[in-house]
C-alpha cells in the first residue's frame, strides 16, 4: 500500500468538493471494500476522504417508505422493526449478506458501491482485466470461472456484482439520492448500475466525486409477502451462487403485483421484468412459477465454469416464488 493523504471533512459539501477536485481521491466510509482493495494494490488513491463522521445516518420513516442515510450500517438497517413487518425480503438479504462483525462496519452506501468479487480483478498480477485495465482482455472468460455472471455478461467482462442488499433493493424499487458539486438528484436503483458492454470499468452512473447520501426504500402494501433466498456453497458467510428476491401481492388467490431481483447471476443486481409480467394476473402454482423462471434466465452468456447456473437459477426462482406465495397448491 503506497502512502496517501488522509482528510476528514466536516460536511457533505466539503467532502464532495475534495473528491471531485482530485482525480486520485476516494471516499472512505466503513472501509470494508476500499481498505481491502488498497492492501491488494488494486486501488491506489493518493487522497482518502473519510466521511464516516458526516451526518448521513438518519432513518426517516413514513407510512409508505423508509429513507436511510448512506452511512447507516447494515446491522442498524436490519434492526428496523418496519422491515420485519413490511419488507422481510430486505431484512433477510441484509442478514444473509455478511457476518455480524462486517454488518456493524459496512454502510448501506458502501455496500451498493462494493467492487466486483472477481478474483482476477482483485489480483493485480493478472494482466487481462478490462475492469482494471481497459482493453487488456478478460481472464475470467478464458480461465477458471465459477463465481461469475451469466446475465449482462459478454466477452469483455463476466464479473459479478456480489451485493445481497442491492438485489432486494432493486426488487423494492429503491431510489438513491446523490450529491454532487452542482446539486442533488435522485436515481432509481434499476437505472443506477451499468452492464459492462464495451466499458467494464464504468460500473454505475456516478461521476467522480458524486456521493450517495441516502437510499429511499418504498414499502410494499400491507399484506404483501416477500422473501430472499440465497443459494451458496456453505451456510456460513459466503457469496451467492444464485439468489432471488421475490415480492408478491396476492389477493383472492391471484397475483396482483410481482417484483423480482436476482443475485449471483448478473453483472449488476438483476431485475426480472419478463418474469414479473408473467406472474401478474396469474394464480400461484408450479406451472406459472416455472414459466417465470425460464423467462428470467435467458439470453445468457456462459463459460464452462458458469454453465451450471442456468438450471440452478431457474430452480432457485421457482423455490423462492413457491415459498413467498405460501406453498404451491
mmCIF file of C-alpha atoms in Angstrom:
data_model
loop_
_atom_site.group_PDB
_atom_site.id
_atom_site.type_symbol
_atom_site.label_atom_id
_atom_site.label_comp_id
_atom_site.label_asym_id
_atom_site.label_seq_id
_atom_site.Cartn_x
_atom_site.Cartn_y
_atom_site.Cartn_z
ATOM 1 C CA UNK A 1 0.000 0.000 0.000
ATOM 2 C CA UNK A 2 1.501 3.330 -1.055
ATOM 3 C CA UNK A 3 1.409 6.494 1.029
ATOM 4 C CA UNK A 4 -1.722 8.633 0.881
ATOM 5 C CA UNK A 5 -3.106 11.801 2.412
ATOM 6 C CA UNK A 6 -5.955 11.359 4.889
ATOM 7 C CA UNK A 7 -8.632 14.049 5.110
ATOM 8 C CA UNK A 8 -11.702 14.249 7.331
ATOM 9 C CA UNK A 9 -14.217 16.834 6.013
ATOM 10 C CA UNK A 10 -16.765 18.462 8.301
ATOM 11 C CA UNK A 11 -19.755 18.438 5.940
ATOM 12 C CA UNK A 12 -21.071 16.737 2.807
ATOM 13 C CA UNK A 13 -20.397 19.696 0.519
ATOM 14 C CA UNK A 14 -16.755 19.854 1.555
ATOM 15 C CA UNK A 15 -16.339 16.106 1.058
ATOM 16 C CA UNK A 16 -17.787 16.279 -2.444
ATOM 17 C CA UNK A 17 -15.560 19.204 -3.393
ATOM 18 C CA UNK A 18 -12.438 17.442 -2.105
ATOM 19 C CA UNK A 19 -13.033 14.282 -4.141
ATOM 20 C CA UNK A 20 -14.429 15.971 -7.246
ATOM 21 C CA UNK A 21 -11.395 18.236 -7.480
ATOM 22 C CA UNK A 22 -8.876 15.410 -7.178
ATOM 23 C CA UNK A 23 -8.926 12.507 -9.672
ATOM 24 C CA UNK A 24 -6.740 10.481 -7.269
ATOM 25 C CA UNK A 25 -9.096 10.860 -4.279
ATOM 26 C CA UNK A 26 -11.523 8.259 -2.914
ATOM 27 C CA UNK A 27 -14.188 8.174 -0.217
ATOM 28 C CA UNK A 28 -13.767 6.048 2.902
ATOM 29 C CA UNK A 29 -16.891 5.028 4.837
ATOM 30 C CA UNK A 30 -16.973 1.666 6.619
ATOM 31 C CA UNK A 31 -13.785 0.641 4.817
ATOM 32 C CA UNK A 32 -14.779 -2.980 4.246
ATOM 33 C CA UNK A 33 -14.167 -2.701 0.481
ATOM 34 C CA UNK A 34 -11.753 0.194 -0.051
ATOM 35 C CA UNK A 35 -9.180 -0.909 2.524
ATOM 36 C CA UNK A 36 -9.030 -4.451 1.130
ATOM 37 C CA UNK A 37 -8.533 -3.186 -2.421
ATOM 38 C CA UNK A 38 -5.857 -0.747 -1.296
ATOM 39 C CA UNK A 39 -3.995 -3.536 0.510
ATOM 40 C CA UNK A 40 -4.166 -5.671 -2.625
ATOM 41 C CA UNK A 41 -2.859 -2.824 -4.745
ATOM 42 C CA UNK A 42 -5.976 -2.724 -6.945
ATOM 43 C CA UNK A 43 -6.941 0.788 -5.840
ATOM 44 C CA UNK A 44 -4.192 3.304 -5.103
ATOM 45 C CA UNK A 45 -5.744 6.659 -4.156
ATOM 46 C CA UNK A 46 -3.358 9.443 -3.211
ATOM 47 C CA UNK A 47 -6.006 11.043 -1.014
ATOM 48 C CA UNK A 48 -8.534 9.237 1.185
ATOM 49 C CA UNK A 49 -11.513 11.347 2.272
ATOM 50 C CA UNK A 50 -13.043 9.913 5.445
ATOM 51 C CA UNK A 51 -16.813 10.548 5.502
ATOM 52 C CA UNK A 52 -17.621 8.221 8.401
ATOM 53 C CA UNK A 53 -18.466 11.097 10.775
ATOM 54 C CA UNK A 54 -20.733 13.032 8.427
ATOM 55 C CA UNK A 55 -24.429 13.282 9.417
ATOM 56 C CA UNK A 56 -25.675 10.645 6.984
ATOM 57 C CA UNK A 57 -27.105 8.055 9.379
ATOM 58 C CA UNK A 58 -30.625 9.377 9.836
ATOM 59 C CA UNK A 59 -33.510 6.969 9.200
ATOM 60 C CA UNK A 60 -36.781 8.670 8.213
ATOM 61 C CA UNK A 61 -39.921 6.538 8.370
ATOM 62 C CA UNK A 62 -43.296 7.259 6.763
ATOM 63 C CA UNK A 63 -46.286 5.051 6.051
ATOM 64 C CA UNK A 64 -45.044 4.464 2.520
ATOM 65 C CA UNK A 65 -41.246 4.494 2.634
ATOM 66 C CA UNK A 66 -38.083 4.385 4.689
ATOM 67 C CA UNK A 67 -35.291 6.770 3.738
ATOM 68 C CA UNK A 68 -31.942 5.623 5.077
ATOM 69 C CA UNK A 69 -28.801 7.725 5.358
ATOM 70 C CA UNK A 70 -25.945 6.239 3.351
ATOM 71 C CA UNK A 71 -23.733 5.823 6.439
ATOM 72 C CA UNK A 72 -26.321 3.733 8.267
ATOM 73 C CA UNK A 73 -24.745 0.345 8.862
ATOM 74 C CA UNK A 74 -26.195 -2.885 7.550
ATOM 75 C CA UNK A 75 -26.834 -4.031 11.119
ATOM 76 C CA UNK A 76 -28.689 -0.830 12.003
ATOM 77 C CA UNK A 77 -30.965 -1.159 8.991
ATOM 78 C CA UNK A 78 -31.586 -4.862 9.663
ATOM 79 C CA UNK A 79 -32.774 -3.900 13.165
ATOM 80 C CA UNK A 80 -35.512 -1.586 11.826
ATOM 81 C CA UNK A 81 -38.828 -3.110 13.055
ATOM 82 C CA UNK A 82 -40.767 -1.938 9.992
ATOM 83 C CA UNK A 83 -38.713 -4.210 7.746
ATOM 84 C CA UNK A 84 -39.779 -7.368 9.544
ATOM 85 C CA UNK A 85 -43.413 -6.338 9.090
ATOM 86 C CA UNK A 86 -43.476 -4.721 5.646
ATOM 87 C CA UNK A 87 -40.295 -5.804 3.817
ATOM 88 C CA UNK A 88 -38.835 -9.032 5.223
ATOM 89 C CA UNK A 89 -37.048 -9.548 1.892
ATOM 90 C CA UNK A 90 -34.729 -6.666 2.762
ATOM 91 C CA UNK A 91 -34.023 -7.804 6.304
ATOM 92 C CA UNK A 92 -33.314 -11.364 5.100
ATOM 93 C CA UNK A 93 -30.928 -10.070 2.424
ATOM 94 C CA UNK A 94 -29.070 -7.941 4.973
ATOM 95 C CA UNK A 95 -28.659 -10.830 7.398
ATOM 96 C CA UNK A 96 -27.532 -13.162 4.619
ATOM 97 C CA UNK A 97 -25.068 -10.652 3.226
ATOM 98 C CA UNK A 98 -22.287 -10.626 5.802
ATOM 99 C CA UNK A 99 -21.140 -11.685 9.245
ATOM 100 C CA UNK A 100 -22.313 -9.708 12.265
ATOM 101 C CA UNK A 101 -18.882 -8.084 12.557
ATOM 102 C CA UNK A 102 -18.996 -6.848 8.972
ATOM 103 C CA UNK A 103 -22.620 -5.706 9.240
ATOM 104 C CA UNK A 104 -21.613 -3.499 12.167
ATOM 105 C CA UNK A 105 -18.977 -1.802 9.984
ATOM 106 C CA UNK A 106 -20.306 -1.871 6.421
ATOM 107 C CA UNK A 107 -22.526 1.029 5.375
ATOM 108 C CA UNK A 108 -25.565 0.950 3.109
ATOM 109 C CA UNK A 109 -23.993 3.296 0.577
ATOM 110 C CA UNK A 110 -20.732 1.398 0.618
ATOM 111 C CA UNK A 111 -22.477 -1.925 0.128
ATOM 112 C CA UNK A 112 -24.198 -0.659 -3.005
ATOM 113 C CA UNK A 113 -20.835 0.513 -4.348
ATOM 114 C CA UNK A 114 -18.771 -2.552 -3.485
ATOM 115 C CA UNK A 115 -16.500 -3.602 -6.301
ATOM 116 C CA UNK A 116 -16.625 -6.862 -8.234
ATOM 117 C CA UNK A 117 -15.683 -10.050 -6.412
ATOM 118 C CA UNK A 118 -13.883 -11.422 -9.478
ATOM 119 C CA UNK A 119 -10.590 -12.883 -8.294
ATOM 120 C CA UNK A 120 -8.849 -11.737 -11.476
ATOM 121 C CA UNK A 121 -9.930 -8.133 -10.873
ATOM 122 C CA UNK A 122 -8.606 -8.351 -7.321
ATOM 123 C CA UNK A 123 -5.218 -9.747 -8.325
ATOM 124 C CA UNK A 124 -3.003 -7.046 -9.902
ATOM 125 C CA UNK A 125 -0.599 -9.724 -11.147
ATOM 126 C CA UNK A 126 -3.299 -10.779 -13.637
ATOM 127 C CA UNK A 127 -2.840 -8.525 -16.641
ATOM 128 C CA UNK A 128 -6.057 -9.346 -18.511
ATOM 129 C CA UNK A 129 -8.810 -7.447 -16.708
ATOM 130 C CA UNK A 130 -10.835 -4.914 -18.664
ATOM 131 C CA UNK A 131 -12.364 -3.610 -15.455
ATOM 132 C CA UNK A 132 -8.957 -2.754 -14.019
ATOM 133 C CA UNK A 133 -7.120 -2.078 -17.266
ATOM 134 C CA UNK A 134 -9.478 -1.292 -20.175
ATOM 135 C CA UNK A 135 -8.577 -3.108 -23.377
ATOM 136 C CA UNK A 136 -6.467 -5.791 -21.689
ATOM 137 C CA UNK A 137 -8.993 -8.632 -22.025
ATOM 138 C CA UNK A 138 -10.930 -10.760 -19.524
ATOM 139 C CA UNK A 139 -9.046 -13.574 -17.826
ATOM 140 C CA UNK A 140 -12.252 -14.991 -16.356
ATOM 141 C CA UNK A 141 -13.642 -15.770 -19.824
ATOM 142 C CA UNK A 142 -10.579 -17.791 -20.795
ATOM 143 C CA UNK A 143 -9.600 -19.317 -17.468
ATOM 144 C CA UNK A 144 -11.387 -20.819 -14.466
ATOM 145 C CA UNK A 145 -14.662 -19.114 -13.541
ATOM 146 C CA UNK A 146 -17.395 -20.119 -11.091
ATOM 147 C CA UNK A 147 -18.401 -17.095 -9.021
ATOM 148 C CA UNK A 148 -19.186 -15.116 -12.160
ATOM 149 C CA UNK A 149 -22.149 -13.707 -14.058
ATOM 150 C CA UNK A 150 -24.285 -15.217 -16.807
ATOM 151 C CA UNK A 151 -26.663 -12.247 -17.333
ATOM 152 C CA UNK A 152 -25.402 -8.930 -18.681
ATOM 153 C CA UNK A 153 -22.072 -10.620 -19.340
ATOM 154 C CA UNK A 154 -20.024 -10.900 -22.516
ATOM 155 C CA UNK A 155 -16.542 -11.343 -23.897
ATOM 156 C CA UNK A 156 -15.408 -8.085 -22.289
ATOM 157 C CA UNK A 157 -16.357 -8.951 -18.687
ATOM 158 C CA UNK A 158 -18.223 -11.571 -16.636
ATOM 159 C CA UNK A 159 -17.501 -10.105 -13.195
ATOM 160 C CA UNK A 160 -20.348 -10.488 -10.713
ATOM 161 C CA UNK A 161 -21.984 -7.815 -8.592
ATOM 162 C CA UNK A 162 -21.986 -9.545 -5.219
ATOM 163 C CA UNK A 163 -24.316 -7.408 -3.078
ATOM 164 C CA UNK A 164 -27.259 -9.241 -1.492
ATOM 165 C CA UNK A 165 -28.713 -5.954 -0.282
ATOM 166 C CA UNK A 166 -28.805 -4.443 -3.774
ATOM 167 C CA UNK A 167 -30.805 -7.406 -5.095
ATOM 168 C CA UNK A 168 -33.562 -6.818 -2.543
ATOM 169 C CA UNK A 169 -33.482 -3.049 -3.064
ATOM 170 C CA UNK A 170 -33.823 -3.472 -6.836
ATOM 171 C CA UNK A 171 -36.924 -5.614 -6.256
ATOM 172 C CA UNK A 172 -38.353 -2.932 -3.955
ATOM 173 C CA UNK A 173 -37.830 -0.108 -6.493
ATOM 174 C CA UNK A 174 -35.406 1.740 -4.223
ATOM 175 C CA UNK A 175 -34.066 5.155 -5.222
ATOM 176 C CA UNK A 176 -30.600 6.509 -4.422
ATOM 177 C CA UNK A 177 -30.057 10.167 -3.503
ATOM 178 C CA UNK A 178 -26.853 11.624 -4.959
ATOM 179 C CA UNK A 179 -24.909 14.764 -4.085
ATOM 180 C CA UNK A 180 -22.518 16.467 -6.495
ATOM 181 C CA UNK A 181 -20.930 19.875 -6.802
ATOM 182 C CA UNK A 182 -23.865 21.072 -8.928
ATOM 183 C CA UNK A 183 -26.600 19.845 -6.578
ATOM 184 C CA UNK A 184 -28.596 16.732 -5.801
ATOM 185 C CA UNK A 185 -30.504 14.194 -7.857
ATOM 186 C CA UNK A 186 -32.497 11.006 -7.380
ATOM 187 C CA UNK A 187 -31.822 7.881 -9.450
ATOM 188 C CA UNK A 188 -33.870 4.649 -9.374
ATOM 189 C CA UNK A 189 -31.568 1.807 -8.415
ATOM 190 C CA UNK A 190 -32.711 -0.071 -11.535
ATOM 191 C CA UNK A 191 -31.047 2.727 -13.557
ATOM 192 C CA UNK A 192 -28.001 3.202 -11.329
ATOM 193 C CA UNK A 193 -25.826 0.259 -12.420
ATOM 194 C CA UNK A 194 -24.276 -0.230 -15.867
ATOM 195 C CA UNK A 195 -23.775 -3.564 -17.622
ATOM 196 C CA UNK A 196 -20.151 -3.915 -18.787
ATOM 197 C CA UNK A 197 -20.657 -3.664 -22.544
ATOM 198 C CA UNK A 198 -17.559 -2.065 -24.033
ATOM 199 C CA UNK A 199 -16.761 -0.115 -20.841
ATOM 200 C CA UNK A 200 -16.454 -2.623 -17.953
ATOM 201 C CA UNK A 201 -14.547 -0.018 -15.916
ATOM 202 C CA UNK A 202 -17.774 2.042 -15.605
ATOM 203 C CA UNK A 203 -19.921 0.207 -13.052
ATOM 204 C CA UNK A 204 -22.580 2.837 -12.346
ATOM 205 C CA UNK A 205 -23.805 6.289 -13.338
ATOM 206 C CA UNK A 206 -21.844 8.138 -10.648
ATOM 207 C CA UNK A 207 -19.419 10.768 -11.857
ATOM 208 C CA UNK A 208 -16.160 11.077 -9.934
ATOM 209 C CA UNK A 209 -16.831 12.869 -6.669
ATOM 210 C CA UNK A 210 -20.579 12.286 -6.570
ATOM 211 C CA UNK A 211 -21.697 10.778 -3.289
ATOM 212 C CA UNK A 212 -24.643 8.592 -2.312
ATOM 213 C CA UNK A 213 -26.243 10.395 0.628
ATOM 214 C CA UNK A 214 -29.374 8.286 1.167
ATOM 215 C CA UNK A 215 -31.434 5.380 -0.120
ATOM 216 C CA UNK A 216 -35.210 5.740 -0.354
ATOM 217 C CA UNK A 217 -36.988 2.392 0.063
ATOM 218 C CA UNK A 218 -40.700 2.206 -0.832
ATOM 219 C CA UNK A 219 -42.577 -0.113 1.490
ATOM 220 C CA UNK A 220 -44.838 -2.720 -0.128
ATOM 221 C CA UNK A 221 -48.550 -2.515 0.546
ATOM 222 C CA UNK A 222 -49.763 -4.131 3.740
ATOM 223 C CA UNK A 223 -50.268 -7.838 3.225
ATOM 224 C CA UNK A 224 -47.636 -8.145 0.511
ATOM 225 C CA UNK A 225 -45.413 -11.193 1.002
ATOM 226 C CA UNK A 226 -41.702 -11.123 0.300
ATOM 227 C CA UNK A 227 -38.573 -13.159 0.896
ATOM 228 C CA UNK A 228 -34.934 -13.643 -0.058
ATOM 229 C CA UNK A 229 -33.468 -17.000 -1.000
ATOM 230 C CA UNK A 230 -29.691 -17.359 -1.217
ATOM 231 C CA UNK A 231 -28.008 -20.483 -2.570
ATOM 232 C CA UNK A 232 -24.336 -20.785 -1.665
ATOM 233 C CA UNK A 233 -21.594 -23.359 -1.288
ATOM 234 C CA UNK A 234 -21.714 -23.227 2.508
ATOM 235 C CA UNK A 235 -24.255 -21.979 5.025
ATOM 236 C CA UNK A 236 -21.904 -19.586 6.809
ATOM 237 C CA UNK A 237 -20.636 -16.280 5.422
ATOM 238 C CA UNK A 238 -20.310 -16.814 1.659
ATOM 239 C CA UNK A 239 -21.251 -15.061 -1.563
ATOM 240 C CA UNK A 240 -24.259 -16.294 -3.517
ATOM 241 C CA UNK A 241 -24.060 -18.776 -6.334
ATOM 242 C CA UNK A 242 -27.622 -17.669 -7.079
ATOM 243 C CA UNK A 243 -30.109 -15.619 -5.090
ATOM 244 C CA UNK A 244 -33.657 -14.399 -5.615
ATOM 245 C CA UNK A 245 -35.660 -11.608 -4.006
ATOM 246 C CA UNK A 246 -39.395 -12.086 -4.529
ATOM 247 C CA UNK A 247 -42.170 -9.620 -3.686
ATOM 248 C CA UNK A 248 -45.749 -10.818 -4.300
ATOM 249 C CA UNK A 249 -49.055 -9.125 -3.620
ATOM 250 C CA UNK A 250 -51.704 -11.853 -3.735
ATOM 251 C CA UNK A 251 -55.399 -11.050 -3.352
ATOM 252 C CA UNK A 252 -58.269 -13.521 -3.698
ATOM 253 C CA UNK A 253 -55.862 -16.185 -4.932
ATOM 254 C CA UNK A 254 -54.472 -14.023 -7.768
ATOM 255 C CA UNK A 255 -51.071 -12.355 -8.039
ATOM 256 C CA UNK A 256 -51.876 -8.658 -8.450
ATOM 257 C CA UNK A 257 -48.284 -7.459 -8.319
ATOM 258 C CA UNK A 258 -44.924 -9.195 -8.598
ATOM 259 C CA UNK A 259 -41.355 -7.935 -8.397
ATOM 260 C CA UNK A 260 -38.170 -9.965 -8.617
ATOM 261 C CA UNK A 261 -34.486 -9.260 -8.192
ATOM 262 C CA UNK A 262 -31.745 -11.789 -8.912
ATOM 263 C CA UNK A 263 -28.234 -12.084 -7.495
ATOM 264 C CA UNK A 264 -25.264 -14.344 -8.144
ATOM 265 C CA UNK A 265 -26.051 -14.324 -11.866
ATOM 266 C CA UNK A 266 -25.782 -10.740 -13.066
ATOM 267 C CA UNK A 267 -23.016 -8.257 -13.734
ATOM 268 C CA UNK A 268 -25.419 -5.889 -11.969
ATOM 269 C CA UNK A 269 -28.202 -6.548 -9.436
ATOM 270 C CA UNK A 270 -30.661 -8.068 -11.895
ATOM 271 C CA UNK A 271 -34.345 -7.175 -12.212
ATOM 272 C CA UNK A 272 -36.596 -9.737 -13.958
ATOM 273 C CA UNK A 273 -39.418 -7.771 -15.655
ATOM 274 C CA UNK A 274 -40.471 -10.558 -18.029
ATOM 275 C CA UNK A 275 -40.983 -12.913 -15.096
ATOM 276 C CA UNK A 276 -42.981 -10.237 -13.292
ATOM 277 C CA UNK A 277 -45.266 -9.772 -16.303
ATOM 278 C CA UNK A 278 -45.987 -13.494 -16.462
ATOM 279 C CA UNK A 279 -46.830 -13.622 -12.776
ATOM 280 C CA UNK A 280 -49.209 -10.654 -12.675
ATOM 281 C CA UNK A 281 -52.805 -11.770 -13.061
ATOM 282 C CA UNK A 282 -51.938 -15.448 -12.631
ATOM 283 C CA UNK A 283 -52.788 -17.827 -9.834
ATOM 284 C CA UNK A 284 -49.780 -19.095 -7.875
ATOM 285 C CA UNK A 285 -48.706 -22.538 -8.991
ATOM 286 C CA UNK A 286 -45.910 -24.706 -10.315
ATOM 287 C CA UNK A 287 -46.659 -24.000 -13.974
ATOM 288 C CA UNK A 288 -46.578 -20.221 -13.800
ATOM 289 C CA UNK A 289 -43.559 -20.237 -11.473
ATOM 290 C CA UNK A 290 -41.651 -22.456 -13.884
ATOM 291 C CA UNK A 291 -42.556 -20.245 -16.837
ATOM 292 C CA UNK A 292 -41.496 -17.140 -14.921
ATOM 293 C CA UNK A 293 -38.167 -18.719 -14.018
ATOM 294 C CA UNK A 294 -37.487 -19.718 -17.619
ATOM 295 C CA UNK A 295 -38.284 -16.222 -18.869
ATOM 296 C CA UNK A 296 -35.973 -14.632 -16.303
ATOM 297 C CA UNK A 297 -32.946 -16.766 -17.208
ATOM 298 C CA UNK A 298 -32.481 -16.453 -20.934
ATOM 299 C CA UNK A 299 -30.021 -14.785 -23.322
ATOM 300 C CA UNK A 300 -27.267 -15.991 -21.017
ATOM 301 C CA UNK A 301 -23.522 -15.829 -21.610
ATOM 302 C CA UNK A 302 -21.796 -18.796 -20.028
ATOM 303 C CA UNK A 303 -18.315 -20.276 -19.860
ATOM 304 C CA UNK A 304 -17.656 -23.875 -18.746
ATOM 305 C CA UNK A 305 -17.425 -22.867 -15.080
ATOM 306 C CA UNK A 306 -20.714 -20.949 -15.004
ATOM 307 C CA UNK A 307 -22.984 -23.056 -17.237
ATOM 308 C CA UNK A 308 -24.452 -24.817 -14.173
ATOM 309 C CA UNK A 309 -26.001 -21.532 -13.047
ATOM 310 C CA UNK A 310 -28.685 -21.577 -15.743
ATOM 311 C CA UNK A 311 -30.559 -24.547 -14.258
ATOM 312 C CA UNK A 312 -29.703 -23.585 -10.678
ATOM 313 C CA UNK A 313 -31.056 -20.063 -11.133
ATOM 314 C CA UNK A 314 -34.341 -21.311 -12.568
ATOM 315 C CA UNK A 315 -34.823 -23.750 -9.690
ATOM 316 C CA UNK A 316 -33.970 -21.006 -7.194
ATOM 317 C CA UNK A 317 -36.576 -18.668 -8.662
ATOM 318 C CA UNK A 318 -39.247 -21.395 -8.587
ATOM 319 C CA UNK A 319 -38.460 -22.196 -4.968
ATOM 320 C CA UNK A 320 -38.426 -18.536 -3.919
ATOM 321 C CA UNK A 321 -41.804 -17.891 -5.545
ATOM 322 C CA UNK A 322 -43.309 -21.022 -4.021
ATOM 323 C CA UNK A 323 -42.045 -20.111 -0.567
ATOM 324 C CA UNK A 324 -43.195 -16.495 -0.701
ATOM 325 C CA UNK A 325 -46.606 -17.409 -2.088
ATOM 326 C CA UNK A 326 -47.156 -19.750 0.850
ATOM 327 C CA UNK A 327 -46.538 -23.002 -0.987
ATOM 328 C CA UNK A 328 -47.579 -24.286 -4.366
ATOM 329 C CA UNK A 329 -51.151 -25.600 -4.487
#
